[in-house]
PDB file of C-alpha atoms in Angstrom:
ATOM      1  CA  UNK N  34       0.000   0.000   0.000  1.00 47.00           C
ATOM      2  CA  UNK N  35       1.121   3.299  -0.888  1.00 46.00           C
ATOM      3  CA  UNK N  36       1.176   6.601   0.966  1.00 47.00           C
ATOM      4  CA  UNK N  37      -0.968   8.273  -1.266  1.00 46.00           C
ATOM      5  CA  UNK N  38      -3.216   5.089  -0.637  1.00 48.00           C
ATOM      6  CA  UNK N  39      -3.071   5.401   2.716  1.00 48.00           C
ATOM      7  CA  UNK N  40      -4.172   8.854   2.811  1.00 49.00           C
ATOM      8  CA  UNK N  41      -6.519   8.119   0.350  1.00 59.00           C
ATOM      9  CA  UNK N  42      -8.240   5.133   2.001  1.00 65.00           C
ATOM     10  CA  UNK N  43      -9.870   6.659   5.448  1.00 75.00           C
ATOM     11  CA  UNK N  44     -12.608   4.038   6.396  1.00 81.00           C
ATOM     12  CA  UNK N  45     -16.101   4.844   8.586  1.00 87.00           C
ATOM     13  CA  UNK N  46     -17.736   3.001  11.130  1.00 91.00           C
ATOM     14  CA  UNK N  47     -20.552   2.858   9.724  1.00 91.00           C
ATOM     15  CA  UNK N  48     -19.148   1.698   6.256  1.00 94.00           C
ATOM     16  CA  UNK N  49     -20.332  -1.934   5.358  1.00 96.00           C
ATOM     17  CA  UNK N  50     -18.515  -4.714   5.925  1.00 97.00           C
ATOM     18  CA  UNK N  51     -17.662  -6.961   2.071  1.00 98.00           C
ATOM     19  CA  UNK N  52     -18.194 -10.482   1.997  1.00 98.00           C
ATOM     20  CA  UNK N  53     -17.549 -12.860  -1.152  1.00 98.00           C
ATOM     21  CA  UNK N  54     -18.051 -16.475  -2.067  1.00 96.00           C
ATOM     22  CA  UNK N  55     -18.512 -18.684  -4.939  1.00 93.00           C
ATOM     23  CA  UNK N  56     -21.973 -19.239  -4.191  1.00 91.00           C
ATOM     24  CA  UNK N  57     -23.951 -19.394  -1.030  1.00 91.00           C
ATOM     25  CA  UNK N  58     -21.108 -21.091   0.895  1.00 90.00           C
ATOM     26  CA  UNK N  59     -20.067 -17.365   2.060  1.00 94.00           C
ATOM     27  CA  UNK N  60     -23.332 -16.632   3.688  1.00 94.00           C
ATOM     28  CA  UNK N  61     -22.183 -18.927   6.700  1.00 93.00           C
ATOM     29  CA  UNK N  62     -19.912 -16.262   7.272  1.00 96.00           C
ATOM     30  CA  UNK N  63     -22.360 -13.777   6.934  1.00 96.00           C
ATOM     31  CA  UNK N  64     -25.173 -15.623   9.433  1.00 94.00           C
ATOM     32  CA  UNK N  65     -22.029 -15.727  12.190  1.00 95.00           C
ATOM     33  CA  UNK N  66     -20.932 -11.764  11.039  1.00 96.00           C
ATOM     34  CA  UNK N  67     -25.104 -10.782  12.014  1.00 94.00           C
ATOM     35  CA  UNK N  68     -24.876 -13.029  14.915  1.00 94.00           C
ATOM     36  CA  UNK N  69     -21.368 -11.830  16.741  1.00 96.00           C
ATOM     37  CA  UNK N  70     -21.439  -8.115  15.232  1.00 96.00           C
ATOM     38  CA  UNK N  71     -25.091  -7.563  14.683  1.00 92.00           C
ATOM     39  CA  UNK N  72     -24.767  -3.637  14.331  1.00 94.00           C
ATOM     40  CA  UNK N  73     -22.608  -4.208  10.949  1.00 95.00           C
ATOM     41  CA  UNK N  74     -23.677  -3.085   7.891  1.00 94.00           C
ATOM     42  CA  UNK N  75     -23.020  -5.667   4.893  1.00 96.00           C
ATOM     43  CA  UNK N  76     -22.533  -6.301   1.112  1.00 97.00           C
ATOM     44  CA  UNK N  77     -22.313  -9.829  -0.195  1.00 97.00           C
ATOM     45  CA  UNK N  78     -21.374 -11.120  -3.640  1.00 98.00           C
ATOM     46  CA  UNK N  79     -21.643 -14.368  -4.691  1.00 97.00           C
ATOM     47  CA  UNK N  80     -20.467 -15.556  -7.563  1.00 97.00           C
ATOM     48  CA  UNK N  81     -23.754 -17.932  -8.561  1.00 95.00           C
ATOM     49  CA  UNK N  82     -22.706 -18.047 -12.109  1.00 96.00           C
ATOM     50  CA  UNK N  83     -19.240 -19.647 -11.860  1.00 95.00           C
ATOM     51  CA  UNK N  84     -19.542 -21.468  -8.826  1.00 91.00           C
ATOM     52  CA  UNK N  85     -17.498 -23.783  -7.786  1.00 89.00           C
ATOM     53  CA  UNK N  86     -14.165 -22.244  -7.562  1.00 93.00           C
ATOM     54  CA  UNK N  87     -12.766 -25.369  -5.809  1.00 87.00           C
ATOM     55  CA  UNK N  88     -11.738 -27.572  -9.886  1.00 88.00           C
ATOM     56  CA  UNK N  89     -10.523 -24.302 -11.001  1.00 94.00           C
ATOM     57  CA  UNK N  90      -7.012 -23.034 -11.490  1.00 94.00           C
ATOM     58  CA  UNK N  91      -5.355 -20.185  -9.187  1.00 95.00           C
ATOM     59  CA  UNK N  92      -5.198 -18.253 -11.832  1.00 97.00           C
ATOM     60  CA  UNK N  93      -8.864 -18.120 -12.532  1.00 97.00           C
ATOM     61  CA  UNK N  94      -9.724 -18.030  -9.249  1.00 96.00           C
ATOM     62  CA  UNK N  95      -7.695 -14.888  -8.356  1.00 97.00           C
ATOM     63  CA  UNK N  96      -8.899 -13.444 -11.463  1.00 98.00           C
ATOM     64  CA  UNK N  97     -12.077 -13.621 -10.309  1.00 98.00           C
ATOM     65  CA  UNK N  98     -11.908 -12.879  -6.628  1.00 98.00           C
ATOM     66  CA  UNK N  99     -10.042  -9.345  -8.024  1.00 97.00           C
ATOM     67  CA  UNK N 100     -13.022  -8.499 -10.217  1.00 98.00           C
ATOM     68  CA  UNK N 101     -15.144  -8.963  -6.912  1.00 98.00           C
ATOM     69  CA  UNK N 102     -13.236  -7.137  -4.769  1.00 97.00           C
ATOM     70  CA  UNK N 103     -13.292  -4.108  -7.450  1.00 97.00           C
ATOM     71  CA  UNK N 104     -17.094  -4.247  -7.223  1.00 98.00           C
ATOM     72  CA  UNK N 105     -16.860  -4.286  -2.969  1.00 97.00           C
ATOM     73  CA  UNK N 106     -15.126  -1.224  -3.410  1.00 96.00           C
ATOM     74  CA  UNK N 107     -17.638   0.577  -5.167  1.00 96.00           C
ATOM     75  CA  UNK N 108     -19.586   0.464  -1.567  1.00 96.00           C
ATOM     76  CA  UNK N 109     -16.929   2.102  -0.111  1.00 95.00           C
ATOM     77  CA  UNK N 110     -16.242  -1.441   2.499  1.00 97.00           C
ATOM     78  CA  UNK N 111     -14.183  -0.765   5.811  1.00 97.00           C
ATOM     79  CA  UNK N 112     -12.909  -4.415   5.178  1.00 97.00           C
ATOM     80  CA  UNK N 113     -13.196  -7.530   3.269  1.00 97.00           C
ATOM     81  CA  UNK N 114     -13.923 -11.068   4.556  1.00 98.00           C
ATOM     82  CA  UNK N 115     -12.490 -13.551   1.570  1.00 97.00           C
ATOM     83  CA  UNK N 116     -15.452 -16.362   2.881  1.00 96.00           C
ATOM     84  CA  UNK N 117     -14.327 -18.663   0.571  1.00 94.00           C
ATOM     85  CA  UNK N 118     -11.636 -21.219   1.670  1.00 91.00           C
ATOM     86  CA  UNK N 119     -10.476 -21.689  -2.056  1.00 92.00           C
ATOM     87  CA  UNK N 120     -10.287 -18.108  -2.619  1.00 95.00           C
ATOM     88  CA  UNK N 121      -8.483 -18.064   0.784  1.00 93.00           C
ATOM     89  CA  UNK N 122      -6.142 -20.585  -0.182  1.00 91.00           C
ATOM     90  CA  UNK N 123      -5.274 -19.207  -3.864  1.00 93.00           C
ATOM     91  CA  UNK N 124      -5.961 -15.454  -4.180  1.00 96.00           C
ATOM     92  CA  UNK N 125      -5.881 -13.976  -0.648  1.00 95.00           C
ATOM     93  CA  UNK N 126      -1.703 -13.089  -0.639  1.00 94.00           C
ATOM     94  CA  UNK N 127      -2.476 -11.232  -3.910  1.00 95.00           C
ATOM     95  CA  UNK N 128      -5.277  -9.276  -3.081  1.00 96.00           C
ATOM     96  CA  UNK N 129      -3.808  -8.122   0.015  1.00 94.00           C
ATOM     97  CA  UNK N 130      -0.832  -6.893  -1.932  1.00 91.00           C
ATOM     98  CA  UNK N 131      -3.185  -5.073  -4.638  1.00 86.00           C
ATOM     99  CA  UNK N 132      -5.342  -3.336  -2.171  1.00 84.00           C
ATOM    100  CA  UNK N 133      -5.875  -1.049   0.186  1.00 87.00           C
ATOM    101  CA  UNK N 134      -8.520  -2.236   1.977  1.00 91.00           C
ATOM    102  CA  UNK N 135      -7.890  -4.900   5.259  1.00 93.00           C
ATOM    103  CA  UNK N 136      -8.985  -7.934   4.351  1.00 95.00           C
ATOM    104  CA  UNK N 137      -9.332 -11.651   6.067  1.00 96.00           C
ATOM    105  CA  UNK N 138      -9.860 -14.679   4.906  1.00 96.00           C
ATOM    106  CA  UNK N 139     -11.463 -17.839   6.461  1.00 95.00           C
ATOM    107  CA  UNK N 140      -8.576 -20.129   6.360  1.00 94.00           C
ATOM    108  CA  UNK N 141      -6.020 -19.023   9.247  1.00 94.00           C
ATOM    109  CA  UNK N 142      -9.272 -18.748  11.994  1.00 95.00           C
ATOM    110  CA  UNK N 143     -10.371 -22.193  11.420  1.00 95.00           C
ATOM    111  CA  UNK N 144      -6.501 -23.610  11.405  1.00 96.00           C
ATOM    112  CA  UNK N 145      -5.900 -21.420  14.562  1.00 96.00           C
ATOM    113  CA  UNK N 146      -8.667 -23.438  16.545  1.00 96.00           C
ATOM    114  CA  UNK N 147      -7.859 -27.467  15.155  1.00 97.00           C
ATOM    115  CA  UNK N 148      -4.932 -26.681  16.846  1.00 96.00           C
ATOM    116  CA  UNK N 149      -5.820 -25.708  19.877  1.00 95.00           C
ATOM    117  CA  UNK N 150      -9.086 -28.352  20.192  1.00 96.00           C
ATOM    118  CA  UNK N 151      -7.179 -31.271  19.207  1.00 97.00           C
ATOM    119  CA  UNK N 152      -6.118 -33.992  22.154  1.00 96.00           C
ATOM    120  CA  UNK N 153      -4.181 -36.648  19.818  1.00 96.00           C
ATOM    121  CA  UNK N 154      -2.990 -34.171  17.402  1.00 96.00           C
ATOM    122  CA  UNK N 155      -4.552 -36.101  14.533  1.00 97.00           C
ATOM    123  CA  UNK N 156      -6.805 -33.179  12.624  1.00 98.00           C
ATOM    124  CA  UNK N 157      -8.533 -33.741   9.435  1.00 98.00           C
ATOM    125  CA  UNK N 158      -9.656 -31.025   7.146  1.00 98.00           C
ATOM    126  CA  UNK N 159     -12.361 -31.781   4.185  1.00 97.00           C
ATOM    127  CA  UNK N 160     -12.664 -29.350   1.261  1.00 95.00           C
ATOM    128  CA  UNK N 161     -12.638 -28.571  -1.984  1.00 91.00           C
ATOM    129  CA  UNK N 162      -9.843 -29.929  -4.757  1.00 91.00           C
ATOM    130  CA  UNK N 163      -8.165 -26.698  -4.825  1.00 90.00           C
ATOM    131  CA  UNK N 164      -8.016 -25.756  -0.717  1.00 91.00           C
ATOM    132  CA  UNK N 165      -6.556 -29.563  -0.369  1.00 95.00           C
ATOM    133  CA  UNK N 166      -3.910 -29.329  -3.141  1.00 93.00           C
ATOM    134  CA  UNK N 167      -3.224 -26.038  -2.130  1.00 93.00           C
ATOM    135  CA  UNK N 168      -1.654 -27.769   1.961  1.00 94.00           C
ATOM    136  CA  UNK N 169      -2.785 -24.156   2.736  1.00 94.00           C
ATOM    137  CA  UNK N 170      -4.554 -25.555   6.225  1.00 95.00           C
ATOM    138  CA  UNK N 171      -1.410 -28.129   6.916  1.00 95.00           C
ATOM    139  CA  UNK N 172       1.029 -25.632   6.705  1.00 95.00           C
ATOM    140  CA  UNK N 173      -0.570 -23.385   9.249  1.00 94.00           C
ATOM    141  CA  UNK N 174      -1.384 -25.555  11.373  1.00 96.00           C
ATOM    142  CA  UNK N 175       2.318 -26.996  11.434  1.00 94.00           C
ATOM    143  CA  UNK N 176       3.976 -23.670  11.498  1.00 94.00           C
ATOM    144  CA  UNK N 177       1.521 -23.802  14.985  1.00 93.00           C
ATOM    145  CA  UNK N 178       2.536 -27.212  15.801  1.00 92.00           C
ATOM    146  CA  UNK N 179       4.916 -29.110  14.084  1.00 92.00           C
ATOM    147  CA  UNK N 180       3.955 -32.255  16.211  1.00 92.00           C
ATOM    148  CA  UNK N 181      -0.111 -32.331  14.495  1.00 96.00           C
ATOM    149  CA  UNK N 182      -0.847 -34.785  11.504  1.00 97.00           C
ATOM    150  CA  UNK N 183      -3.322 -33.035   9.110  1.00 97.00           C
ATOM    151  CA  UNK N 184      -5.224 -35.673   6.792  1.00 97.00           C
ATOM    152  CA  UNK N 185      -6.848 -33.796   4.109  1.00 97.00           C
ATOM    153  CA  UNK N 186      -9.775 -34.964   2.078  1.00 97.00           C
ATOM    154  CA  UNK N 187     -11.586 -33.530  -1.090  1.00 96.00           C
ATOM    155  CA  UNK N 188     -15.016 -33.669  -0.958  1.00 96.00           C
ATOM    156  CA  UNK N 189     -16.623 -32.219  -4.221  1.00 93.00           C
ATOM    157  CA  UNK N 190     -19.628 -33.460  -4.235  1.00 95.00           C
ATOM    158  CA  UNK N 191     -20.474 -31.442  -1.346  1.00 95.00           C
ATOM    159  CA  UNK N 192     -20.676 -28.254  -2.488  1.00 90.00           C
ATOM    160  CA  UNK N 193     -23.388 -29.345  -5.548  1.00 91.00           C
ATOM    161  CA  UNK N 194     -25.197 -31.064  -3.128  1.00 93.00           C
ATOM    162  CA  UNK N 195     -25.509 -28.154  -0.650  1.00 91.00           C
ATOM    163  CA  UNK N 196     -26.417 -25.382  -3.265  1.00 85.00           C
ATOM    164  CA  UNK N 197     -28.891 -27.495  -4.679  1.00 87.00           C
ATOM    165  CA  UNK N 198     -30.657 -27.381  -1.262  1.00 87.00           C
ATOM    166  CA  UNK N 199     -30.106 -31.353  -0.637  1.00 91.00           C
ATOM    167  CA  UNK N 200     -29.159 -30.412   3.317  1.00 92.00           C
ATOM    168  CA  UNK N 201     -31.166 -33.736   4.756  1.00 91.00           C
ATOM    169  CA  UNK N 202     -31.120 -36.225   2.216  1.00 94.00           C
ATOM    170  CA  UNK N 203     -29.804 -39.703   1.628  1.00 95.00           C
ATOM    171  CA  UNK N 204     -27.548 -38.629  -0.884  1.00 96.00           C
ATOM    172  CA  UNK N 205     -26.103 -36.566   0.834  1.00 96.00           C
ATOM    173  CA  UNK N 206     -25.426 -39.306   4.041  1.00 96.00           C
ATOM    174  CA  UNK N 207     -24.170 -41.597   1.644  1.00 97.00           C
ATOM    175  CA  UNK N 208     -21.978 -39.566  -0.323  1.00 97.00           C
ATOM    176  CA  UNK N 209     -20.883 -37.923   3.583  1.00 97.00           C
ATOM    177  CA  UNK N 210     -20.250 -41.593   4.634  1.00 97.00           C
ATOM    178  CA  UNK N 211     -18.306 -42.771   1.403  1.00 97.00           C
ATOM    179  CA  UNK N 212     -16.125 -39.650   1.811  1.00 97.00           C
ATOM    180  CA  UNK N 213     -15.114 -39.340   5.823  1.00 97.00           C
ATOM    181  CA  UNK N 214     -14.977 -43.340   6.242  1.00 96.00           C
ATOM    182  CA  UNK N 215     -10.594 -42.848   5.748  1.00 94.00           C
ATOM    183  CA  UNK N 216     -11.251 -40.378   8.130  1.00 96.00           C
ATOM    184  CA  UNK N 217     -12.928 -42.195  10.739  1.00 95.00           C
ATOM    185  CA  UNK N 218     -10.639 -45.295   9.896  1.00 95.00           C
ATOM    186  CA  UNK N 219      -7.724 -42.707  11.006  1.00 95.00           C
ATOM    187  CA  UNK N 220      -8.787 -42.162  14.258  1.00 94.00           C
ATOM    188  CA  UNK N 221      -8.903 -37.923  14.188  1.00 97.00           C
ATOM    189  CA  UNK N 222     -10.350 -36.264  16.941  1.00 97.00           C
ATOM    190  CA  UNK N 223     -10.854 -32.710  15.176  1.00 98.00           C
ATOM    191  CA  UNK N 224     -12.461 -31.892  11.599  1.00 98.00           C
ATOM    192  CA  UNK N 225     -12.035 -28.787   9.869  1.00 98.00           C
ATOM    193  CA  UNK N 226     -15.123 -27.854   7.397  1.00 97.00           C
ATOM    194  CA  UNK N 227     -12.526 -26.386   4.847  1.00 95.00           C
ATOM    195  CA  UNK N 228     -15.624 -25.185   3.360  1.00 93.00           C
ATOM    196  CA  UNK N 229     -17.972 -22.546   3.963  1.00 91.00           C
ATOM    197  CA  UNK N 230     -21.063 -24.606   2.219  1.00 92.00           C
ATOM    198  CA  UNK N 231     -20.008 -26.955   5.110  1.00 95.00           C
ATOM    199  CA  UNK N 232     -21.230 -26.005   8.285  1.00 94.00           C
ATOM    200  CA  UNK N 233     -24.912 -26.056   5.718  1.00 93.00           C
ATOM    201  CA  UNK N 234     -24.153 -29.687   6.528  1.00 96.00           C
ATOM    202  CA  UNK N 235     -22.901 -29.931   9.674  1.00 96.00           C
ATOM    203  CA  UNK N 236     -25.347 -31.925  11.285  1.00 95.00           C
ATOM    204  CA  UNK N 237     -25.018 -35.146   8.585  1.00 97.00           C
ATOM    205  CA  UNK N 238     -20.811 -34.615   9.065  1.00 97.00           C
ATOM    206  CA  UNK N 239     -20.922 -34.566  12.516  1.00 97.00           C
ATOM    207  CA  UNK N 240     -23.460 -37.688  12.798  1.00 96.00           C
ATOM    208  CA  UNK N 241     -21.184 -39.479  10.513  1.00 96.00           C
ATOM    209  CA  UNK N 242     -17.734 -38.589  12.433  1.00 97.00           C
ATOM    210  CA  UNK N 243     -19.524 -39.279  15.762  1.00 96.00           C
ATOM    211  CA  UNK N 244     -19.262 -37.292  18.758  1.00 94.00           C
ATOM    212  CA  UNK N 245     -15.393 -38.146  20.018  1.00 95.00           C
ATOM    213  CA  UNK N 246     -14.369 -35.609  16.592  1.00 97.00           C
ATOM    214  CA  UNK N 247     -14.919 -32.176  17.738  1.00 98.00           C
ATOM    215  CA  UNK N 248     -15.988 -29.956  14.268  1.00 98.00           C
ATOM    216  CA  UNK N 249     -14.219 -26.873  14.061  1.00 97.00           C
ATOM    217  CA  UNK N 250     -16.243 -24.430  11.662  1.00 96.00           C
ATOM    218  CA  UNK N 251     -14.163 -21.690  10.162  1.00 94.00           C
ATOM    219  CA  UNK N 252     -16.699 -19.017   9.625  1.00 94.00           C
ATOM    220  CA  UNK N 253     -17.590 -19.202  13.216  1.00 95.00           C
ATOM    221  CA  UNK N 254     -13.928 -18.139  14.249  1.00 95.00           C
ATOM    222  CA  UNK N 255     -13.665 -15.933  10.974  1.00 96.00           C
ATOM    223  CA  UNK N 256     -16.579 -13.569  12.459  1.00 97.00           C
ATOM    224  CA  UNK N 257     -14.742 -13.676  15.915  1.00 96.00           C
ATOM    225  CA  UNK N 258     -11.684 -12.809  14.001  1.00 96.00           C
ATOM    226  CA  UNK N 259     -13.365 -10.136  11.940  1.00 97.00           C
ATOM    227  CA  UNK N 260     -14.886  -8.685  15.309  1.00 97.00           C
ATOM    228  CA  UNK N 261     -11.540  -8.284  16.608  1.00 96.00           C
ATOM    229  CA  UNK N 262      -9.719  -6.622  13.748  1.00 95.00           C
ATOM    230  CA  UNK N 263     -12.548  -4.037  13.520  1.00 96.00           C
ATOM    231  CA  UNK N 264     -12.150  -3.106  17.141  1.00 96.00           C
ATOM    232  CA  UNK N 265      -7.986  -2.681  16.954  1.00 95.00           C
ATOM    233  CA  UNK N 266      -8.495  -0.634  14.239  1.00 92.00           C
ATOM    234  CA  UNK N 267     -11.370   1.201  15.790  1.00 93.00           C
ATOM    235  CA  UNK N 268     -13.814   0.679  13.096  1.00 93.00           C
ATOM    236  CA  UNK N 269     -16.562  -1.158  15.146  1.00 94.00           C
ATOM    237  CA  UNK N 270     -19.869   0.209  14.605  1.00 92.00           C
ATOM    238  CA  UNK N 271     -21.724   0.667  18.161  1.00 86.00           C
ATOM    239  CA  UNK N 272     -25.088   1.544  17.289  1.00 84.00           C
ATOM    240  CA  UNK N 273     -27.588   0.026  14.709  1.00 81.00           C
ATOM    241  CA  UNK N 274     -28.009   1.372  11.100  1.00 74.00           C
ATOM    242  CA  UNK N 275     -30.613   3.254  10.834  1.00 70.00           C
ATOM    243  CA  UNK N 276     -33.855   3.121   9.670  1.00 65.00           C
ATOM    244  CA  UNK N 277     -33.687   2.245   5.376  1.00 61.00           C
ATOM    245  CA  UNK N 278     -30.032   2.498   5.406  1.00 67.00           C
ATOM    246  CA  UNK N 279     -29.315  -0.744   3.155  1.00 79.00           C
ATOM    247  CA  UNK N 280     -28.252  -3.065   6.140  1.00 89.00           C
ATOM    248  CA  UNK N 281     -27.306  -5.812   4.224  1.00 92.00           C
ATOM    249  CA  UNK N 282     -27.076  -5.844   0.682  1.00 95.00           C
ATOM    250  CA  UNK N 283     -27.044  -9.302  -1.678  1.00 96.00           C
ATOM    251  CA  UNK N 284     -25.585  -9.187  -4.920  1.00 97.00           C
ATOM    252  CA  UNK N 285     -25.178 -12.616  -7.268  1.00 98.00           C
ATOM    253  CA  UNK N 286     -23.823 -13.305 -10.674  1.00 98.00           C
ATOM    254  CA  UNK N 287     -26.833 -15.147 -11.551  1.00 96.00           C
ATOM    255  CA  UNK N 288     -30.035 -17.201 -10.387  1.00 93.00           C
ATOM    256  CA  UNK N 289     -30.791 -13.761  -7.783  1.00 95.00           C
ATOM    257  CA  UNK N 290     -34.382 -15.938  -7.056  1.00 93.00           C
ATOM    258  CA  UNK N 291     -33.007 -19.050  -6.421  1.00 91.00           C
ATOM    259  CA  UNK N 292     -30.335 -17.280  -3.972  1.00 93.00           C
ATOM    260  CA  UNK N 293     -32.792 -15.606  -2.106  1.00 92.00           C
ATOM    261  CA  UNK N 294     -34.757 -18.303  -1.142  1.00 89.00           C
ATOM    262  CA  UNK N 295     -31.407 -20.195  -0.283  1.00 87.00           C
ATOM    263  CA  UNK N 296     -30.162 -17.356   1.815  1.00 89.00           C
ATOM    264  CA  UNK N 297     -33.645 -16.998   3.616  1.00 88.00           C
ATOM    265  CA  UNK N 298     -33.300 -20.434   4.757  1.00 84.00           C
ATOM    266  CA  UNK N 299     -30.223 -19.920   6.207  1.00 85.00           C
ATOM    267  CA  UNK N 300     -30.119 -16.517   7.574  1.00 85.00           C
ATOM    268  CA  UNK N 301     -33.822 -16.199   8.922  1.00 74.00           C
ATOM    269  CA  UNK N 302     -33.904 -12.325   8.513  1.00 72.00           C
ATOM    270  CA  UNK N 303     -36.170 -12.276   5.400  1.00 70.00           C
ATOM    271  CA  UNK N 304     -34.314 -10.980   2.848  1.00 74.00           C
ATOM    272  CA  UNK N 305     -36.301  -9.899   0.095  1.00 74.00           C
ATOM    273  CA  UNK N 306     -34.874  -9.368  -3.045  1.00 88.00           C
ATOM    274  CA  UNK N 307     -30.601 -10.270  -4.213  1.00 94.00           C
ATOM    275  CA  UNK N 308     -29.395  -8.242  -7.451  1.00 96.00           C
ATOM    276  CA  UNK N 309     -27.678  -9.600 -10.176  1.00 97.00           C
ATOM    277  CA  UNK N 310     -23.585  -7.868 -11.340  1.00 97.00           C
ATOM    278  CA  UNK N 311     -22.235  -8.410 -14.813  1.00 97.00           C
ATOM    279  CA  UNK N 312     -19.037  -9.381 -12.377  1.00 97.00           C
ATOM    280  CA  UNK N 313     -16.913  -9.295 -15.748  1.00 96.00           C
ATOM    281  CA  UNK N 314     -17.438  -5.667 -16.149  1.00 96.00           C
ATOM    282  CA  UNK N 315     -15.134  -5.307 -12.992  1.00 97.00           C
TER     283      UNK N 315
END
């Protein structure tokens, strides 16, 4: 960041916070951002129309996380959350670099707590192709604790499955049980959901696992994270927006109707309409 940067970039309380995904994964992040911080103002983006992020390359997937963080700035965002582990694992160092703005991603929060839960040091962490290949969760967790085994395990089925609204289903326990059975067979105590569609099925992964693996969920201790940087850098917003002041904001690349009803089931606030961003234009 540059001085005239600096001088240029003076952030408000009462900004909104930015929040990206591939898809609905990210509004995980968001439900734990209205939960922890509920005075917040926020903008999402997800990226409906080229979800999932997790088969494509890093250079793709930077490309398009820097086209979405061009449109965040357009709201004039006191801070970023990356809510994508992918976009975490892949674009996160370059965005950082190319802007301004202080951003966090989803990744370090989740690797912080595996290794502080875990009693036999044996953590596993399911995700997507790209956050596994990436060792982006194993090599945090061993700069933490070199004496921790991380087992990693694509699961990318999971994401499909979640934003097609399949949350309870017997595809989605047998697919759960095909993919964690090396895991249980392993003996791990802790499981990371490398994912933010994840924690959509938490209650099917942690059924599966049984109750000796403690599940950490990343966008839990991303919002506790997120709560924390905005209050060192006294940007924490005491008081509730106002009356119609655009409290939180939903933007997609495509399907807005089908995201809104997703994001109503999840969120429970009763959000009524999501608008859909040429994202290329960015």
């Amino acid at each position: 960041m540059t001085g005239t940067e600096r001088n240029e970039y003076q952030p408000k309380k009462d900004a909104p916070i930015g929040v990206f995904d591939s898809g609905v994964g990210g509004l995980t992040v968001v439900r734990e951002i209205i939960r922890q911080i509920p005075n917040e103002k926020i903008v999402y983006f997800g990226d409906t129309a080229r979800v999932p992020y997790g088969s494509k390359s890093q250079e793709t997937v930077t490309r398009f996380s820097e086209q979405i963080v061009r449109f965040l700035k357009t709201f004039q965002v006191k801070t970023i959350v990356v809510a994508c582990n992918t976009a975490s694992a892949y674009a996160l160092d370059t965005l950082e670099k190319d802007s301004h703005i202080p951003m966090i991603g989803v990744v370090k929060p989740g690797a912080r707590m595996a290794a502080e839960v875990t009693k036999n040091g044996r953590i596993g962490v399911i995700a997507t192709e790209a956050t596994i290949g990436s060792q982006i969760y194993a090599n945090y967790i061993q700069a933490l604790n070199k004496n921790v085994a991380i087992y990693g395990k694509a699961c990318p089925l999971f994401v499909p499955l979640v934003e097609e609204g399949l949350l309870e289903d017997p595809v989605t326990d047998e697919i759960a049980g095909r993919y964690l059975s090396e895991l249980i067979d392993i003996d791990i105590d802790t499981l990371i959901l490398g994912c933010t569609h994840y924690p959509l099925i938490r209650s099917t992964l942690g059924r599966v696992m049984g109750k000796g693996v403690t599940l950490v969920n990343p966008a839990y201790e991303t919002a506790r994270e997120l709560k924390s940087l905005l209050t060192e850098q006294n940007l924490l917003h005491e008081e509730p927006p106002g009356l119609g002041s655009n409290r939180y904001q939903f933007y997609v690349s495509d399907k807005a109707e089908k995201f809104v009803r997703f994001a109503n089931s999840i969120i429970k606030y009763g959000i009524l309409s999501a608008k859909t961003v040429n994202i290329e234009e960015y």
